[in-house]
Amino acid sequence: MKTFRRIGVLTSGGDAPGMNAAIRAVVRSALSCGVEVMGIYRGYSGLIKGDIRPLALRDVSNIVNKGGTILYSDRCPEFKTEEGMAQAVETCHRFGIDGIIAIGGDGTFRGATDLTAHGIPCIGIPGTIDNDIASTDNTIGFDTAMNTVIEMVDRLRDTCESHARCSVIEVMGRGAGDIALYTGIATGATAIVIPEVETDVEAIIKKIENSRRLGKRNFIILVSEGVGSKFGPELTELVEERTGIESRFTRLGHVIRGGNPSLRDRFLASRMGVYAVDRLLEGLSNIVVCDIGDNLTHFEINYALILDRMCKGKLKEGDLDNFTPEQITQMEEIVRAKKAKMTRLYYTADRIDL
Ligand code: ADP
Ligand code: F6P
């Protein structure tokens, strides 16, 4: 079995609150096993360029509570090329890096699986506010981002109530409606618009009018960015035109990517960091750490990526060729359960937000 003397840790793709807690857990748990840790800066860009420094015990002090990532992040198209990959492998050999823990989203995992295929064992930790990795219940950063959303929406509600207005609020999430759906429920939004459930604009207008008749003065509509950047502004105009209620559009944007991580994100990140190091040192690689029903487990990266495609209805020909019928059934079951949960939550919101 491969012996690990030195491993690398990097953060890549969109940053997420809690990434620092994961870095800290990786560093501390590896050091406790006698394994050195190199911090790879700016994701795969730093791996290609050799922007790498050792991380000692005290280098990760006082970061468990900090947003962003001390290792910085980047999007690195060069890493997808053969030359970029060859340079990255050469850097690993030069710095004596025997394996890498890559914290990020699905793009980061694609990079990690390629790197593993080129002889550098990698393990992925899901760090993204979007919660769009179907193989795990929660990704690092999701909880904090949602807490920021509810704080912002509560503020918007105050001013909506004073002016008897409607606030249409767009939140990030890429193609996933999780942030909008959960925060819509938690803030008592009158309507929620997500890509996973077809939107009935007429029903939204009727609901607003009905709620107004029942004495409501403020109206919150949570829109996920996954339905397109024009949807929110257009809906705002339509609500005003059709109901006569003054309406304002707010895009929360990157505000929800920053800030100190919540308890849940620090907790999840700390556990995932230790779990990833343990699996890497045991000899596992090409896996992504997942949180299912509050227990940590792992899946092959390729399994997790194809599961995501299945979830988005974007399977390509041949995608399922390398999986057993049992695995395909399991994937279909996970997708069904995730869809059912989203639909159930959507209609839960609809029944109580009047
Ligand atoms: P996220 O990890 O949050 O999904 P990105 O999709 O931007 O973010 O991916 C982060 C980085 O991972 C990219 O900039 C690139 O360096 C690497 N990456 C993404 N897709 C691939 C791929 N198909 N093959 C190799 N590397 C990839
Ligand atoms: O994946 C995280 C995320 O914040 C998405 O919610 C959003 O669509 C995207 O990244 C924004 O990317 P950028 O930071 O490159 O503008």
mmCIF file of C-alpha atoms and ligand atoms in Angstrom:
data_model
loop_
_atom_site.group_PDB
_atom_site.id
_atom_site.type_symbol
_atom_site.label_atom_id
_atom_site.label_comp_id
_atom_site.label_asym_id
_atom_site.label_seq_id
_atom_site.Cartn_x
_atom_site.Cartn_y
_atom_site.Cartn_z
ATOM 1 C CA MET A 1 0.000 0.000 0.000
ATOM 2 C CA LYS A 2 1.161 3.525 -0.798
ATOM 3 C CA THR A 3 2.726 5.342 2.153
ATOM 4 C CA PHE A 4 1.832 8.983 2.483
ATOM 5 C CA ARG A 5 4.550 11.324 3.718
ATOM 6 C CA ARG A 6 3.091 14.559 2.430
ATOM 7 C CA ILE A 7 -0.314 15.486 1.108
ATOM 8 C CA GLY A 8 -1.714 18.652 -0.476
ATOM 9 C CA VAL A 9 -4.950 20.498 0.179
ATOM 10 C CA LEU A 10 -6.649 22.981 -2.153
ATOM 11 C CA THR A 11 -9.892 24.904 -2.533
ATOM 12 C CA SER A 12 -11.310 25.438 -6.007
ATOM 13 C CA GLY A 13 -14.353 26.832 -7.830
ATOM 14 C CA GLY A 14 -16.722 29.192 -6.023
ATOM 15 C CA ASP A 15 -15.622 29.697 -2.413
ATOM 16 C CA ALA A 16 -17.956 28.753 0.424
ATOM 17 C CA PRO A 17 -18.085 29.557 4.148
ATOM 18 C CA GLY A 18 -16.655 26.596 6.037
ATOM 19 C CA MET A 19 -13.857 25.864 3.572
ATOM 20 C CA ASN A 20 -11.369 27.145 6.168
ATOM 21 C CA ALA A 21 -12.748 24.814 8.797
ATOM 22 C CA ALA A 22 -12.233 21.937 6.337
ATOM 23 C CA ILE A 23 -8.644 23.037 5.571
ATOM 24 C CA ARG A 24 -7.923 23.214 9.306
ATOM 25 C CA ALA A 25 -9.351 19.734 9.880
ATOM 26 C CA VAL A 26 -7.304 18.292 7.000
ATOM 27 C CA VAL A 27 -4.098 19.886 8.270
ATOM 28 C CA ARG A 28 -4.561 19.008 11.924
ATOM 29 C CA SER A 29 -5.713 15.426 11.337
ATOM 30 C CA ALA A 30 -2.935 14.680 8.825
ATOM 31 C CA LEU A 31 -0.271 16.136 11.138
ATOM 32 C CA SER A 32 -1.620 14.014 13.980
ATOM 33 C CA CYS A 33 -0.915 10.959 11.775
ATOM 34 C CA GLY A 34 2.645 12.126 11.079
ATOM 35 C CA VAL A 35 1.826 13.290 7.536
ATOM 36 C CA GLU A 36 2.971 16.721 6.328
ATOM 37 C CA VAL A 37 0.510 19.032 4.571
ATOM 38 C CA MET A 38 1.201 21.448 1.739
ATOM 39 C CA GLY A 39 -1.250 24.268 1.104
ATOM 40 C CA ILE A 40 -1.882 24.632 -2.628
ATOM 41 C CA TYR A 41 -2.950 28.233 -3.310
ATOM 42 C CA ARG A 42 -5.521 29.363 -5.911
ATOM 43 C CA GLY A 43 -6.877 25.871 -6.612
ATOM 44 C CA TYR A 44 -5.626 24.088 -9.712
ATOM 45 C CA SER A 45 -3.908 27.289 -10.922
ATOM 46 C CA GLY A 46 -1.573 27.091 -7.929
ATOM 47 C CA LEU A 47 -0.992 23.420 -8.596
ATOM 48 C CA ILE A 48 0.106 24.192 -12.140
ATOM 49 C CA LYS A 49 2.236 27.193 -11.126
ATOM 50 C CA GLY A 50 3.721 25.624 -7.975
ATOM 51 C CA ASP A 51 2.140 28.187 -5.646
ATOM 52 C CA ILE A 52 2.558 25.874 -2.674
ATOM 53 C CA ARG A 53 3.658 26.294 0.937
ATOM 54 C CA PRO A 54 3.770 23.967 3.937
ATOM 55 C CA LEU A 55 0.962 24.319 6.447
ATOM 56 C CA ALA A 56 1.959 23.784 10.070
ATOM 57 C CA LEU A 57 -0.259 23.366 13.111
ATOM 58 C CA ARG A 58 -0.395 27.092 13.900
ATOM 59 C CA ASP A 59 -0.885 28.146 10.249
ATOM 60 C CA VAL A 60 -4.477 27.055 10.565
ATOM 61 C CA SER A 61 -5.133 28.648 13.948
ATOM 62 C CA ASN A 62 -8.052 31.078 14.214
ATOM 63 C CA ILE A 63 -9.585 30.178 10.856
ATOM 64 C CA VAL A 64 -12.366 27.789 11.888
ATOM 65 C CA ASN A 65 -14.645 30.828 12.220
ATOM 66 C CA LYS A 66 -13.584 32.670 9.053
ATOM 67 C CA GLY A 67 -15.428 32.892 5.726
ATOM 68 C CA GLY A 68 -13.688 32.664 2.338
ATOM 69 C CA THR A 69 -10.654 30.426 2.025
ATOM 70 C CA ILE A 70 -7.128 31.150 3.284
ATOM 71 C CA LEU A 71 -5.842 29.117 0.321
ATOM 72 C CA TYR A 72 -7.781 31.340 -2.101
ATOM 73 C CA SER A 73 -9.739 29.898 -4.989
ATOM 74 C CA ASP A 74 -9.692 30.082 -8.743
ATOM 75 C CA ARG A 75 -11.300 28.792 -11.890
ATOM 76 C CA CYS A 76 -8.538 27.317 -14.043
ATOM 77 C CA PRO A 77 -9.469 26.298 -17.611
ATOM 78 C CA GLU A 78 -5.820 25.355 -18.262
ATOM 79 C CA PHE A 79 -6.184 22.414 -15.883
ATOM 80 C CA LYS A 80 -8.559 20.781 -18.372
ATOM 81 C CA THR A 81 -5.785 20.591 -20.980
ATOM 82 C CA GLU A 82 -3.181 17.819 -21.247
ATOM 83 C CA GLU A 83 -0.359 20.373 -20.849
ATOM 84 C CA GLY A 84 -1.964 21.831 -17.725
ATOM 85 C CA MET A 85 -2.436 18.369 -16.241
ATOM 86 C CA ALA A 86 1.173 17.373 -17.052
ATOM 87 C CA GLN A 87 2.440 20.505 -15.299
ATOM 88 C CA ALA A 88 0.244 19.790 -12.269
ATOM 89 C CA VAL A 89 1.589 16.230 -12.006
ATOM 90 C CA GLU A 90 5.141 17.527 -12.359
ATOM 91 C CA THR A 91 4.498 20.017 -9.525
ATOM 92 C CA CYS A 92 3.246 17.195 -7.275
ATOM 93 C CA HIS A 93 6.437 15.219 -7.915
ATOM 94 C CA ARG A 94 8.614 18.305 -7.363
ATOM 95 C CA PHE A 95 6.981 19.063 -4.016
ATOM 96 C CA GLY A 96 6.737 15.416 -2.970
ATOM 97 C CA ILE A 97 2.936 15.558 -2.786
ATOM 98 C CA ASP A 98 1.619 11.976 -2.547
ATOM 99 C CA GLY A 99 -2.088 12.782 -2.584
ATOM 100 C CA ILE A 100 -4.503 15.716 -2.622
ATOM 101 C CA ILE A 101 -7.684 16.680 -0.850
ATOM 102 C CA ALA A 102 -9.675 18.976 -3.126
ATOM 103 C CA ILE A 103 -12.454 21.066 -1.608
ATOM 104 C CA GLY A 104 -14.990 22.421 -4.112
ATOM 105 C CA GLY A 105 -17.916 21.549 -6.335
ATOM 106 C CA ASP A 106 -18.502 19.193 -9.254
ATOM 107 C CA GLY A 107 -15.938 20.936 -11.510
ATOM 108 C CA THR A 108 -13.322 20.512 -8.806
ATOM 109 C CA PHE A 109 -14.198 16.811 -8.553
ATOM 110 C CA ARG A 110 -13.816 16.404 -12.321
ATOM 111 C CA GLY A 111 -10.313 17.820 -11.951
ATOM 112 C CA ALA A 112 -9.632 15.519 -8.987
ATOM 113 C CA THR A 113 -10.693 12.425 -10.906
ATOM 114 C CA ASP A 114 -8.440 13.395 -13.831
ATOM 115 C CA LEU A 115 -5.525 13.952 -11.486
ATOM 116 C CA THR A 116 -6.119 10.560 -9.848
ATOM 117 C CA ALA A 117 -6.049 8.967 -13.311
ATOM 118 C CA HIS A 118 -2.655 10.645 -13.815
ATOM 119 C CA GLY A 119 -1.243 8.961 -10.709
ATOM 120 C CA ILE A 120 -1.974 11.481 -7.928
ATOM 121 C CA PRO A 121 -4.635 10.041 -5.588
ATOM 122 C CA CYS A 122 -7.300 12.622 -4.793
ATOM 123 C CA ILE A 123 -10.307 12.847 -2.521
ATOM 124 C CA GLY A 124 -13.044 15.464 -2.930
ATOM 125 C CA ILE A 125 -14.859 17.346 -0.175
ATOM 126 C CA PRO A 126 -18.082 19.084 -1.276
ATOM 127 C CA GLY A 127 -17.694 22.812 -0.631
ATOM 128 C CA THR A 128 -20.261 24.967 -2.397
ATOM 129 C CA ILE A 129 -23.159 27.101 -1.232
ATOM 130 C CA ASP A 130 -25.365 25.626 -3.982
ATOM 131 C CA ASN A 131 -25.962 22.200 -2.370
ATOM 132 C CA ASP A 132 -26.004 20.826 -5.906
ATOM 133 C CA ILE A 133 -24.095 17.595 -5.269
ATOM 134 C CA ALA A 134 -26.803 14.934 -5.322
ATOM 135 C CA SER A 135 -24.759 12.285 -3.507
ATOM 136 C CA THR A 136 -24.653 14.315 -0.277
ATOM 137 C CA ASP A 137 -27.493 15.793 1.768
ATOM 138 C CA ASN A 138 -25.411 18.869 2.566
ATOM 139 C CA THR A 139 -22.466 20.700 1.087
ATOM 140 C CA ILE A 140 -20.171 22.950 3.117
ATOM 141 C CA GLY A 141 -21.393 26.555 2.874
ATOM 142 C CA PHE A 142 -25.043 25.819 2.132
ATOM 143 C CA ASP A 143 -26.217 26.418 5.693
ATOM 144 C CA THR A 144 -24.309 29.680 6.157
ATOM 145 C CA ALA A 145 -25.496 31.042 2.803
ATOM 146 C CA MET A 146 -29.079 30.286 3.800
ATOM 147 C CA ASN A 147 -28.639 31.990 7.162
ATOM 148 C CA THR A 148 -27.387 35.085 5.344
ATOM 149 C CA VAL A 149 -30.374 34.954 2.986
ATOM 150 C CA ILE A 150 -32.868 34.825 5.837
ATOM 151 C CA GLU A 151 -31.182 37.761 7.543
ATOM 152 C CA MET A 152 -31.379 39.822 4.330
ATOM 153 C CA VAL A 153 -34.968 38.790 3.610
ATOM 154 C CA ASP A 154 -36.051 39.664 7.153
ATOM 155 C CA ARG A 155 -34.638 43.149 6.566
ATOM 156 C CA LEU A 156 -36.405 43.484 3.230
ATOM 157 C CA ARG A 157 -39.630 42.399 4.857
ATOM 158 C CA ASP A 158 -39.399 45.257 7.377
ATOM 159 C CA THR A 159 -39.345 47.848 4.620
ATOM 160 C CA CYS A 160 -41.968 46.005 2.554
ATOM 161 C CA GLU A 161 -44.307 46.046 5.531
ATOM 162 C CA SER A 162 -43.841 49.803 6.033
ATOM 163 C CA HIS A 163 -44.546 50.569 2.372
ATOM 164 C CA ALA A 164 -47.004 47.763 1.586
ATOM 165 C CA ARG A 165 -44.695 46.478 -1.146
ATOM 166 C CA CYS A 166 -43.649 43.264 -2.782
ATOM 167 C CA SER A 167 -39.981 42.221 -2.763
ATOM 168 C CA VAL A 168 -38.806 39.828 -5.425
ATOM 169 C CA ILE A 169 -35.461 38.465 -4.240
ATOM 170 C CA GLU A 170 -33.089 36.447 -6.382
ATOM 171 C CA VAL A 171 -30.622 34.127 -4.690
ATOM 172 C CA MET A 172 -27.698 32.132 -6.050
ATOM 173 C CA GLY A 173 -27.689 28.366 -6.429
ATOM 174 C CA ARG A 174 -26.587 27.899 -10.038
ATOM 175 C CA GLY A 175 -28.989 25.242 -11.438
ATOM 176 C CA ALA A 176 -30.214 24.153 -8.001
ATOM 177 C CA GLY A 177 -33.209 25.661 -6.209
ATOM 178 C CA ASP A 178 -32.259 24.435 -2.718
ATOM 179 C CA ILE A 179 -31.238 27.833 -1.312
ATOM 180 C CA ALA A 180 -34.400 29.549 -2.588
ATOM 181 C CA LEU A 181 -36.681 26.733 -1.477
ATOM 182 C CA TYR A 182 -35.371 26.308 2.072
ATOM 183 C CA THR A 183 -35.078 30.045 2.735
ATOM 184 C CA GLY A 184 -38.471 30.663 1.159
ATOM 185 C CA ILE A 185 -39.989 28.361 3.758
ATOM 186 C CA ALA A 186 -37.924 29.871 6.576
ATOM 187 C CA THR A 187 -38.888 33.453 5.703
ATOM 188 C CA GLY A 188 -42.547 32.807 4.952
ATOM 189 C CA ALA A 189 -42.286 33.815 1.298
ATOM 190 C CA THR A 190 -45.583 34.193 -0.531
ATOM 191 C CA ALA A 191 -44.097 32.394 -3.520
ATOM 192 C CA ILE A 192 -40.936 30.468 -4.391
ATOM 193 C CA VAL A 193 -39.587 30.074 -7.906
ATOM 194 C CA ILE A 194 -37.097 27.249 -8.504
ATOM 195 C CA PRO A 195 -35.961 25.382 -11.615
ATOM 196 C CA GLU A 196 -37.071 21.994 -10.227
ATOM 197 C CA VAL A 197 -40.788 22.853 -10.115
ATOM 198 C CA GLU A 198 -42.727 24.466 -12.960
ATOM 199 C CA THR A 199 -43.809 28.003 -12.123
ATOM 200 C CA ASP A 200 -47.408 29.085 -12.495
ATOM 201 C CA VAL A 201 -47.207 32.890 -12.650
ATOM 202 C CA GLU A 202 -51.008 33.246 -12.633
ATOM 203 C CA ALA A 203 -51.157 31.246 -9.401
ATOM 204 C CA ILE A 204 -48.570 33.596 -7.846
ATOM 205 C CA ILE A 205 -50.640 36.656 -8.778
ATOM 206 C CA LYS A 206 -53.807 35.044 -7.392
ATOM 207 C CA LYS A 207 -52.020 34.112 -4.186
ATOM 208 C CA ILE A 208 -50.760 37.663 -3.660
ATOM 209 C CA GLU A 209 -54.250 39.061 -4.238
ATOM 210 C CA ASN A 210 -55.795 36.511 -1.924
ATOM 211 C CA SER A 211 -53.228 37.226 0.825
ATOM 212 C CA ARG A 212 -53.881 40.954 0.458
ATOM 213 C CA ARG A 213 -57.602 40.323 0.917
ATOM 214 C CA LEU A 214 -56.701 38.414 4.098
ATOM 215 C CA GLY A 215 -54.924 41.495 5.413
ATOM 216 C CA LYS A 216 -51.320 40.977 4.320
ATOM 217 C CA ARG A 217 -49.233 44.104 3.550
ATOM 218 C CA ASN A 218 -45.831 42.706 2.616
ATOM 219 C CA PHE A 219 -45.062 40.117 -0.016
ATOM 220 C CA ILE A 220 -41.814 38.194 -0.448
ATOM 221 C CA ILE A 221 -41.059 36.142 -3.547
ATOM 222 C CA LEU A 222 -37.876 34.066 -3.460
ATOM 223 C CA VAL A 223 -36.452 33.323 -6.924
ATOM 224 C CA SER A 224 -33.573 30.967 -7.635
ATOM 225 C CA GLU A 225 -31.034 32.209 -10.184
ATOM 226 C CA GLY A 226 -31.433 28.850 -11.927
ATOM 227 C CA VAL A 227 -34.641 30.042 -13.627
ATOM 228 C CA GLY A 228 -32.696 32.703 -15.539
ATOM 229 C CA SER A 229 -31.544 36.225 -14.761
ATOM 230 C CA LYS A 230 -34.513 37.881 -16.507
ATOM 231 C CA PHE A 231 -37.185 36.020 -14.577
ATOM 232 C CA GLY A 232 -36.942 38.016 -11.330
ATOM 233 C CA PRO A 233 -36.991 41.511 -12.868
ATOM 234 C CA GLU A 234 -39.837 40.536 -15.243
ATOM 235 C CA LEU A 235 -41.887 38.997 -12.449
ATOM 236 C CA THR A 236 -41.404 42.178 -10.389
ATOM 237 C CA GLU A 237 -42.885 44.298 -13.192
ATOM 238 C CA LEU A 238 -45.705 41.861 -13.752
ATOM 239 C CA VAL A 239 -46.704 41.763 -10.064
ATOM 240 C CA GLU A 240 -46.841 45.566 -9.957
ATOM 241 C CA GLU A 241 -48.778 45.793 -13.220
ATOM 242 C CA ARG A 242 -51.315 43.103 -12.345
ATOM 243 C CA THR A 243 -51.867 43.768 -8.621
ATOM 244 C CA GLY A 244 -51.047 47.452 -8.334
ATOM 245 C CA ILE A 245 -48.685 46.597 -5.453
ATOM 246 C CA GLU A 246 -45.437 48.557 -5.680
ATOM 247 C CA SER A 247 -42.698 46.008 -6.253
ATOM 248 C CA ARG A 248 -38.916 45.985 -6.006
ATOM 249 C CA PHE A 249 -36.341 43.519 -7.278
ATOM 250 C CA THR A 250 -33.232 42.636 -5.236
ATOM 251 C CA ARG A 251 -30.434 40.349 -6.359
ATOM 252 C CA LEU A 252 -28.497 39.181 -3.293
ATOM 253 C CA GLY A 253 -25.647 37.876 -5.463
ATOM 254 C CA HIS A 254 -22.264 37.208 -3.886
ATOM 255 C CA VAL A 255 -23.248 38.650 -0.507
ATOM 256 C CA ILE A 256 -24.376 35.158 0.497
ATOM 257 C CA ARG A 257 -21.005 33.589 -0.377
ATOM 258 C CA GLY A 258 -19.196 35.451 2.405
ATOM 259 C CA GLY A 259 -19.384 35.688 6.164
ATOM 260 C CA ASN A 260 -18.459 33.568 9.140
ATOM 261 C CA PRO A 261 -19.575 29.956 8.776
ATOM 262 C CA SER A 262 -22.525 28.736 10.812
ATOM 263 C CA LEU A 263 -22.252 26.028 13.465
ATOM 264 C CA ARG A 264 -23.550 23.450 10.986
ATOM 265 C CA ASP A 265 -20.958 24.331 8.335
ATOM 266 C CA ARG A 266 -18.047 24.381 10.791
ATOM 267 C CA PHE A 267 -19.223 21.046 12.167
ATOM 268 C CA LEU A 268 -19.725 19.418 8.772
ATOM 269 C CA ALA A 269 -16.430 20.774 7.410
ATOM 270 C CA SER A 270 -14.459 19.613 10.445
ATOM 271 C CA ARG A 271 -15.891 16.103 10.238
ATOM 272 C CA MET A 272 -15.425 15.881 6.468
ATOM 273 C CA GLY A 273 -11.809 17.057 6.685
ATOM 274 C CA VAL A 274 -10.880 14.326 9.158
ATOM 275 C CA TYR A 275 -12.872 11.699 7.233
ATOM 276 C CA ALA A 276 -11.115 12.597 3.970
ATOM 277 C CA VAL A 277 -7.640 12.323 5.501
ATOM 278 C CA ASP A 278 -8.467 8.961 7.090
ATOM 279 C CA ARG A 279 -9.709 7.532 3.778
ATOM 280 C CA LEU A 280 -6.711 8.882 1.825
ATOM 281 C CA LEU A 281 -4.224 7.419 4.305
ATOM 282 C CA GLU A 282 -6.122 4.101 4.178
ATOM 283 C CA GLY A 283 -5.404 4.010 0.459
ATOM 284 C CA LEU A 284 -8.725 5.153 -0.973
ATOM 285 C CA SER A 285 -8.874 7.758 -3.734
ATOM 286 C CA ASN A 286 -11.134 9.097 -6.463
ATOM 287 C CA ILE A 287 -13.972 9.428 -3.964
ATOM 288 C CA VAL A 288 -16.119 12.274 -2.700
ATOM 289 C CA VAL A 289 -17.041 12.577 0.972
ATOM 290 C CA CYS A 290 -20.819 12.666 1.511
ATOM 291 C CA ASP A 291 -23.150 13.373 4.397
ATOM 292 C CA ILE A 292 -26.183 11.123 4.373
ATOM 293 C CA GLY A 293 -28.658 11.232 7.237
ATOM 294 C CA ASP A 294 -25.979 12.909 9.375
ATOM 295 C CA ASN A 295 -23.466 10.099 8.781
ATOM 296 C CA LEU A 296 -20.375 10.500 6.670
ATOM 297 C CA THR A 297 -19.783 8.084 3.832
ATOM 298 C CA HIS A 298 -18.255 8.277 0.352
ATOM 299 C CA PHE A 299 -18.955 7.544 -3.287
ATOM 300 C CA GLU A 300 -16.701 7.170 -6.314
ATOM 301 C CA ILE A 301 -16.333 10.617 -7.878
ATOM 302 C CA ASN A 302 -17.592 9.322 -11.212
ATOM 303 C CA TYR A 303 -20.680 7.868 -9.538
ATOM 304 C CA ALA A 304 -21.360 11.235 -7.852
ATOM 305 C CA LEU A 305 -20.881 13.173 -11.102
ATOM 306 C CA ILE A 306 -23.148 10.908 -13.148
ATOM 307 C CA LEU A 307 -25.725 11.018 -10.356
ATOM 308 C CA ASP A 308 -25.685 14.826 -10.635
ATOM 309 C CA ARG A 309 -26.243 14.581 -14.388
ATOM 310 C CA MET A 310 -29.098 12.164 -13.848
ATOM 311 C CA CYS A 311 -30.601 14.560 -11.333
ATOM 312 C CA LYS A 312 -30.438 17.436 -13.827
ATOM 313 C CA GLY A 313 -31.846 15.211 -16.608
ATOM 314 C CA LYS A 314 -28.612 15.700 -18.555
ATOM 315 C CA LEU A 315 -27.338 12.150 -18.958
ATOM 316 C CA LYS A 316 -25.264 11.616 -22.096
ATOM 317 C CA GLU A 317 -25.070 8.474 -24.171
ATOM 318 C CA GLY A 318 -22.778 5.934 -22.549
ATOM 319 C CA ASP A 319 -22.809 7.651 -19.130
ATOM 320 C CA LEU A 320 -24.275 4.589 -17.428
ATOM 321 C CA ASP A 321 -22.190 1.996 -19.301
ATOM 322 C CA ASN A 322 -19.712 1.422 -16.486
ATOM 323 C CA PHE A 323 -22.242 0.984 -13.707
ATOM 324 C CA THR A 324 -23.889 -2.229 -12.526
ATOM 325 C CA PRO A 325 -27.709 -2.548 -12.747
ATOM 326 C CA GLU A 326 -27.771 -2.341 -8.910
ATOM 327 C CA GLN A 327 -25.843 0.931 -8.978
ATOM 328 C CA ILE A 328 -28.150 2.367 -11.634
ATOM 329 C CA THR A 329 -31.200 1.391 -9.578
ATOM 330 C CA GLN A 330 -29.624 3.003 -6.504
ATOM 331 C CA MET A 331 -28.921 6.188 -8.498
ATOM 332 C CA GLU A 332 -32.476 6.314 -9.818
ATOM 333 C CA GLU A 333 -33.761 5.885 -6.282
ATOM 334 C CA ILE A 334 -31.594 8.765 -4.974
ATOM 335 C CA VAL A 335 -32.791 11.015 -7.814
ATOM 336 C CA ARG A 336 -36.424 10.079 -7.187
ATOM 337 C CA ALA A 337 -36.065 10.752 -3.450
ATOM 338 C CA LYS A 338 -34.368 14.131 -4.041
ATOM 339 C CA LYS A 339 -37.077 15.217 -6.519
ATOM 340 C CA ALA A 340 -39.852 14.035 -4.213
ATOM 341 C CA LYS A 341 -38.306 15.985 -1.334
ATOM 342 C CA MET A 342 -38.085 19.192 -3.375
ATOM 343 C CA THR A 343 -41.690 18.844 -4.536
ATOM 344 C CA ARG A 344 -42.901 18.057 -1.020
ATOM 345 C CA LEU A 345 -41.106 21.109 0.395
ATOM 346 C CA TYR A 346 -42.454 23.299 -2.398
ATOM 347 C CA TYR A 347 -46.047 22.358 -1.598
ATOM 348 C CA THR A 348 -45.397 22.608 2.144
ATOM 349 C CA ALA A 349 -44.401 26.230 1.555
ATOM 350 C CA ASP A 350 -47.442 26.803 -0.608
ATOM 351 C CA ARG A 351 -49.824 25.676 2.143
ATOM 352 C CA ILE A 352 -48.462 27.839 4.934
ATOM 353 C CA ASP A 353 -47.330 31.040 3.227
ATOM 354 C CA LEU A 354 -50.531 33.014 2.941
HETATM 355 P P1 ADP B 1 -16.942 24.029 -8.853
HETATM 356 O O1 ADP B 1 -15.866 23.134 -8.379
HETATM 357 O O2 ADP B 1 -17.477 24.918 -7.775
HETATM 358 O O3 ADP B 1 -18.016 23.295 -9.622
HETATM 359 P P2 ADP B 1 -15.895 24.959 -11.395
HETATM 360 O O4 ADP B 1 -16.902 24.262 -12.231
HETATM 361 O O5 ADP B 1 -15.502 26.347 -11.791
HETATM 362 O O6 ADP B 1 -16.301 25.067 -9.870
HETATM 363 O O7 ADP B 1 -14.579 24.040 -11.388
HETATM 364 C C1 ADP B 1 -13.431 24.405 -10.664
HETATM 365 C C2 ADP B 1 -12.199 24.034 -11.439
HETATM 366 O O8 ADP B 1 -12.124 22.616 -11.602
HETATM 367 C C3 ADP B 1 -12.117 24.559 -12.871
HETATM 368 O O9 ADP B 1 -11.683 25.890 -12.940
HETATM 369 C C4 ADP B 1 -11.100 23.624 -13.493
HETATM 370 O O10 ADP B 1 -9.790 23.978 -13.122
HETATM 371 C C5 ADP B 1 -11.445 22.303 -12.819
HETATM 372 N N1 ADP B 1 -12.342 21.535 -13.714
HETATM 373 C C6 ADP B 1 -13.641 21.790 -13.996
HETATM 374 N N2 ADP B 1 -14.124 20.922 -14.910
HETATM 375 C C7 ADP B 1 -13.110 20.098 -15.219
HETATM 376 C C8 ADP B 1 -12.967 18.998 -16.107
HETATM 377 N N3 ADP B 1 -13.969 18.571 -16.890
HETATM 378 N N4 ADP B 1 -11.758 18.388 -16.167
HETATM 379 C C9 ADP B 1 -10.726 18.812 -15.397
HETATM 380 N N5 ADP B 1 -10.798 19.859 -14.555
HETATM 381 C C10 ADP B 1 -11.958 20.494 -14.446
HETATM 382 O O1 F6P B 2 -21.207 27.800 -7.307
HETATM 383 C C1 F6P B 2 -21.294 28.882 -6.437
HETATM 384 C C2 F6P B 2 -21.824 30.100 -7.148
HETATM 385 O O2 F6P B 2 -21.861 31.171 -6.217
HETATM 386 C C3 F6P B 2 -23.192 29.936 -7.809
HETATM 387 O O3 F6P B 2 -24.250 30.011 -6.892
HETATM 388 C C4 F6P B 2 -23.169 31.051 -8.810
HETATM 389 O O4 F6P B 2 -23.989 30.738 -9.922
HETATM 390 C C5 F6P B 2 -21.729 31.118 -9.231
HETATM 391 O O5 F6P B 2 -20.969 30.461 -8.216
HETATM 392 C C6 F6P B 2 -21.188 32.510 -9.403
HETATM 393 O O6 F6P B 2 -19.914 32.417 -9.908
HETATM 394 P P1 F6P B 2 -18.859 33.626 -9.899
HETATM 395 O O7 F6P B 2 -18.340 33.731 -8.492
HETATM 396 O O8 F6P B 2 -17.817 33.179 -10.852
HETATM 397 O O9 F6P B 2 -19.586 34.858 -10.309
#
